[in-house]
Tab-separated table of C-alpha atoms in Angstrom:
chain	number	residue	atom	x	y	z
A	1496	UNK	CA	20.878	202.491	71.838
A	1497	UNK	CA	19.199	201.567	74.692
A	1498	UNK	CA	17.507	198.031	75.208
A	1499	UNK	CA	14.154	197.243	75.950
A	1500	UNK	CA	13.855	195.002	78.791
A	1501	UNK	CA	11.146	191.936	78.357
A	1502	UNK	CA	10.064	189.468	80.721
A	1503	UNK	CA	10.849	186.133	79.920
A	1504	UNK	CA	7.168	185.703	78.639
A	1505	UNK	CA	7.325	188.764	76.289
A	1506	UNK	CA	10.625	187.819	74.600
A	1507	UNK	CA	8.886	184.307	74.019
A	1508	UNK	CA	6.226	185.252	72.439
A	1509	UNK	CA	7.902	187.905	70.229
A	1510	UNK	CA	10.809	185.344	69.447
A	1511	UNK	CA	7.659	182.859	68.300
A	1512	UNK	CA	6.273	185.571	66.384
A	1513	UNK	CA	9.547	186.370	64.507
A	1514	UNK	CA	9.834	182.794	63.365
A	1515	UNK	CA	6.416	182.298	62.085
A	1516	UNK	CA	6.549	185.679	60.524
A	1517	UNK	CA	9.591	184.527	58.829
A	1518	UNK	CA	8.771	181.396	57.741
A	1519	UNK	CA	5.134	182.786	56.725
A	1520	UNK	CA	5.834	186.373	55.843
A	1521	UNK	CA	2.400	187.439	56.526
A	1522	UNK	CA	0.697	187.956	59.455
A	1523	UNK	CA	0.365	185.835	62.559
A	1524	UNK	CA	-2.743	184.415	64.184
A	1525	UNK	CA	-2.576	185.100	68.289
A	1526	UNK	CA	-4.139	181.537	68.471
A	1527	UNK	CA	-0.899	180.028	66.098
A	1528	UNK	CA	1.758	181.557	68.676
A	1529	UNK	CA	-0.240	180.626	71.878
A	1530	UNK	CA	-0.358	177.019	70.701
A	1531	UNK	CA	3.496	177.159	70.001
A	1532	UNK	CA	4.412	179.013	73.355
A	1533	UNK	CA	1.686	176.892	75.075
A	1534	UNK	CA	-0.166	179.342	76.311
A	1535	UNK	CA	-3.999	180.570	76.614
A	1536	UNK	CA	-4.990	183.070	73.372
A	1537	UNK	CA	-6.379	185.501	75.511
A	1538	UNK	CA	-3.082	185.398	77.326
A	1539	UNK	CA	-1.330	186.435	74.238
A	1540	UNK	CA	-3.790	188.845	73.162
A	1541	UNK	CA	-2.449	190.569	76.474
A	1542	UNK	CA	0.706	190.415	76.270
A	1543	UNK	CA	0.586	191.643	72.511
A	1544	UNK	CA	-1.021	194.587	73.958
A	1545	UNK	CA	1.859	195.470	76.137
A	1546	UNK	CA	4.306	194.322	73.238
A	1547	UNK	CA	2.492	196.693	70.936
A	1548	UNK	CA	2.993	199.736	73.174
A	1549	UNK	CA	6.479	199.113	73.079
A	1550	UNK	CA	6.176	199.182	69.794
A	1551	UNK	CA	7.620	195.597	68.973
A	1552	UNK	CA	4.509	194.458	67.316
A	1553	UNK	CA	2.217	195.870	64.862
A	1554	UNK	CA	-1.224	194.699	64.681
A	1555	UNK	CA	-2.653	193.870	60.984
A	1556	UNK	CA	-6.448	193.944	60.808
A	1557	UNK	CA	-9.142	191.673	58.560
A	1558	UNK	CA	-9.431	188.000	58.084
A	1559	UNK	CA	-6.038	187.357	57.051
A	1560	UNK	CA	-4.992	189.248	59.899
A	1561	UNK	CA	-2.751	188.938	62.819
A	1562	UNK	CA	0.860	190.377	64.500
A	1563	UNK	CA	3.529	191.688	62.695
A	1564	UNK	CA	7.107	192.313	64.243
A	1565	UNK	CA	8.379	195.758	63.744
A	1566	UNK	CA	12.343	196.115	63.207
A	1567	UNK	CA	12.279	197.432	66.853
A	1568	UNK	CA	11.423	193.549	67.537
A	1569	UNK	CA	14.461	192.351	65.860
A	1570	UNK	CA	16.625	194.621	67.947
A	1571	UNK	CA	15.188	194.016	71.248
A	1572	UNK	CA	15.931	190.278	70.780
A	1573	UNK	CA	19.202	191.219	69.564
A	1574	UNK	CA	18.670	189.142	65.734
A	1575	UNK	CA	19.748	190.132	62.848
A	1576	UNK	CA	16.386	191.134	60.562
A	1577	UNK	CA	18.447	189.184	57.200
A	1578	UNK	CA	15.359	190.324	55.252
A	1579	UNK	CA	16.032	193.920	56.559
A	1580	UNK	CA	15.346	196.622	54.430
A	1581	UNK	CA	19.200	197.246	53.443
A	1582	UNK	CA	19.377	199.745	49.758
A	1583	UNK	CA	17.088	197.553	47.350
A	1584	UNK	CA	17.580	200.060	44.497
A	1585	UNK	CA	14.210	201.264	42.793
A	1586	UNK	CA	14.116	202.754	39.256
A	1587	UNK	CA	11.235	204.548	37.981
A	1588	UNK	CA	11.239	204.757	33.869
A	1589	UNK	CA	14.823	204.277	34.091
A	1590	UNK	CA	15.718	206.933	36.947
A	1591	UNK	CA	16.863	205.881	40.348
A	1592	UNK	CA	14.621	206.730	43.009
A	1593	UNK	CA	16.166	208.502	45.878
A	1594	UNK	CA	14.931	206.957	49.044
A	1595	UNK	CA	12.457	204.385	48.287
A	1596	UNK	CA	12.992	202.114	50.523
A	1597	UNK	CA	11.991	198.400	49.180
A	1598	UNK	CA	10.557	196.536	52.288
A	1599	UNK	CA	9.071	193.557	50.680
A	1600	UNK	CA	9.605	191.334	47.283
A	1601	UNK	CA	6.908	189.231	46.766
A	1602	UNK	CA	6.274	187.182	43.752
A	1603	UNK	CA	3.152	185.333	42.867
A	1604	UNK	CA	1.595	183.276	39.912
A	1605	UNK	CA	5.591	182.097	39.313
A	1606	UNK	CA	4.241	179.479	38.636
A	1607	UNK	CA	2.363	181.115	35.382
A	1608	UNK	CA	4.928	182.473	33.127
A	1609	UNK	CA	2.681	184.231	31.281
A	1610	UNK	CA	1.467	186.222	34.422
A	1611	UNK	CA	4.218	186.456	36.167
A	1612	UNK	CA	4.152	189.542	38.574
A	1613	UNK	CA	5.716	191.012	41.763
A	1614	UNK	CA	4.241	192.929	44.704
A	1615	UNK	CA	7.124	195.575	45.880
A	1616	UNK	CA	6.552	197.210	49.040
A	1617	UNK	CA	7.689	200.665	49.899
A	1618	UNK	CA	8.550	203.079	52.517
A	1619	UNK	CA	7.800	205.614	50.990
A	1620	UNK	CA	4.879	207.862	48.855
A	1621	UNK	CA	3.794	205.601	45.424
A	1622	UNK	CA	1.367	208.497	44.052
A	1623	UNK	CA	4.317	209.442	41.603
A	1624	UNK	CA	3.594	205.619	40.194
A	1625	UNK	CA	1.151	205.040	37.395
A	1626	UNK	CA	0.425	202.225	35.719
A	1627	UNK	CA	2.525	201.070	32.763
A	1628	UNK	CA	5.306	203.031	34.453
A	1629	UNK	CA	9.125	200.793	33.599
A	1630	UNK	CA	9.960	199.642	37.157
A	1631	UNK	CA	13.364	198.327	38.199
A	1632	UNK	CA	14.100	196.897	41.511
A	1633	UNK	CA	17.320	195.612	43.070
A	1634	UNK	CA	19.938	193.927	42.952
A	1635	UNK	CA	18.794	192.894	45.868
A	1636	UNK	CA	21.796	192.053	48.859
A	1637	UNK	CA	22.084	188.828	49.291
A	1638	UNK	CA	20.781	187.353	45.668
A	1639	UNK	CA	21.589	190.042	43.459
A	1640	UNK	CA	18.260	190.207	41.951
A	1641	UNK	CA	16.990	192.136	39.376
A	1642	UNK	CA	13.437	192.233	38.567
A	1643	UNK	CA	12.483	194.275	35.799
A	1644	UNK	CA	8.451	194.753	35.404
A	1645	UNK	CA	5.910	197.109	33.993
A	1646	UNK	CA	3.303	198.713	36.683
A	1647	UNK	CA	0.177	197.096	36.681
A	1648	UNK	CA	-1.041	198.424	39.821
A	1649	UNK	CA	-0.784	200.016	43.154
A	1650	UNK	CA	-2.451	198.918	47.069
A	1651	UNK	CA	-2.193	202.340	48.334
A	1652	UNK	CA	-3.395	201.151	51.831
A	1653	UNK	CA	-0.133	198.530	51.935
A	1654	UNK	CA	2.114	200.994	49.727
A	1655	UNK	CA	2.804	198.228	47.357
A	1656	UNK	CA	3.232	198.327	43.391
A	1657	UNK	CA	2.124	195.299	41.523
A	1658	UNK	CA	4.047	194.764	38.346
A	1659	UNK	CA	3.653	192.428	35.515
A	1660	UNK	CA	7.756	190.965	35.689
A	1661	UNK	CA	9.107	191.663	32.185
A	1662	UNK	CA	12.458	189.536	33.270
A	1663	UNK	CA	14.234	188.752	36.411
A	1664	UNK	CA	17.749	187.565	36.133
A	1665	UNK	CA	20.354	186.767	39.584
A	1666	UNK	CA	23.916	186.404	38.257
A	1667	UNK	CA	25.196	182.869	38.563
A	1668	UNK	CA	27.772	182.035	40.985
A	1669	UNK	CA	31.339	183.748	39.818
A	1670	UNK	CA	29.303	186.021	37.200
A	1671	UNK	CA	30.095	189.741	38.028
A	1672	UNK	CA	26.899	191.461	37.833
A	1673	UNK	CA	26.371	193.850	35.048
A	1674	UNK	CA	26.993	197.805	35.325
């Protein structure tokens, strides 16, 4: 594998944007790493430019929008991506899906039990997805989660299903997890 070679300002910047993307997980504001790296916005807007054609960086459009790292990003400074996409297993009314790759486990309104749900992202099609569809995802690698949820519905344009989290259960420490 061959490795990309970045200035000293590049591999700043992208480190910067690889810890607010991971303490955020969302997109980051130019303006956010420039203050961090001390350095001019426009500045960074550049160098994102040149970071993006090395495909390091992905640029997310709209108000809540901003840089992305791509795994190319993690490689190139030689980390680790923890959250990488290693086999999150997907079931679809109870059969495994072959190659869905789950990038993303978000969970909002926890903190409503009632409407608890999960935003999955995929690499991957989701048109075989409907809604009310049984989805199972995980155990995930580290946790061993299991979130169990019923389709509620799908952001074609960020390949994500949103389910409505019918349970989620990790196994406690020294448990062997089921199957």
């Amino acid at each position: 594998m061959s490795s990309i070679e970045l200035t000293p300002s590049q591999r700043s910047i992208l480190q910067e944007l690889v810890n607010l993307f991971r303490q955020s997980e969302s997109a980051v504001k130019g303006e956010d790493i420039a203050e961090r790296v001390d350095r001019n916005p426009g500045t960074i807007r550049n160098q994102m430019q040149s970071l993006k054609a090395l495909q390091l960086v992905e640029g997310v459009p709209g108000p809540k929008g901003g840089y992305k790292p791509t795994a190319a990003a993690y490689d190139a400074l030689e980390i680790q991506d923890m959250d990488q996409a290693a086999d999150v297993p997907l079931e679809h009314d109870g059969e495994p899906i072959e190659g869905a790759n789950v990038q993303e486990i978000h969970l909002t309104s926890v903190h409503h039990p009632e409407l608890c749900r999960a935003e999955i992202r995929l690499q991957g099609s989701i048109a075989d997805f409907h809604e009310g569809d049984e989805i199972t995802v995980g155990p995930t690698p580290l946790s061993k989660l299991v979130i169990r949820g019923t389709l509620e519905g799908k952001d074609d344009t960020n390949n994500t299903l949103i389910l409505t989290i019918d349970s989620m259960r990790a196994p406690a420490e020294g448990d062997t997890p089921e199957k």
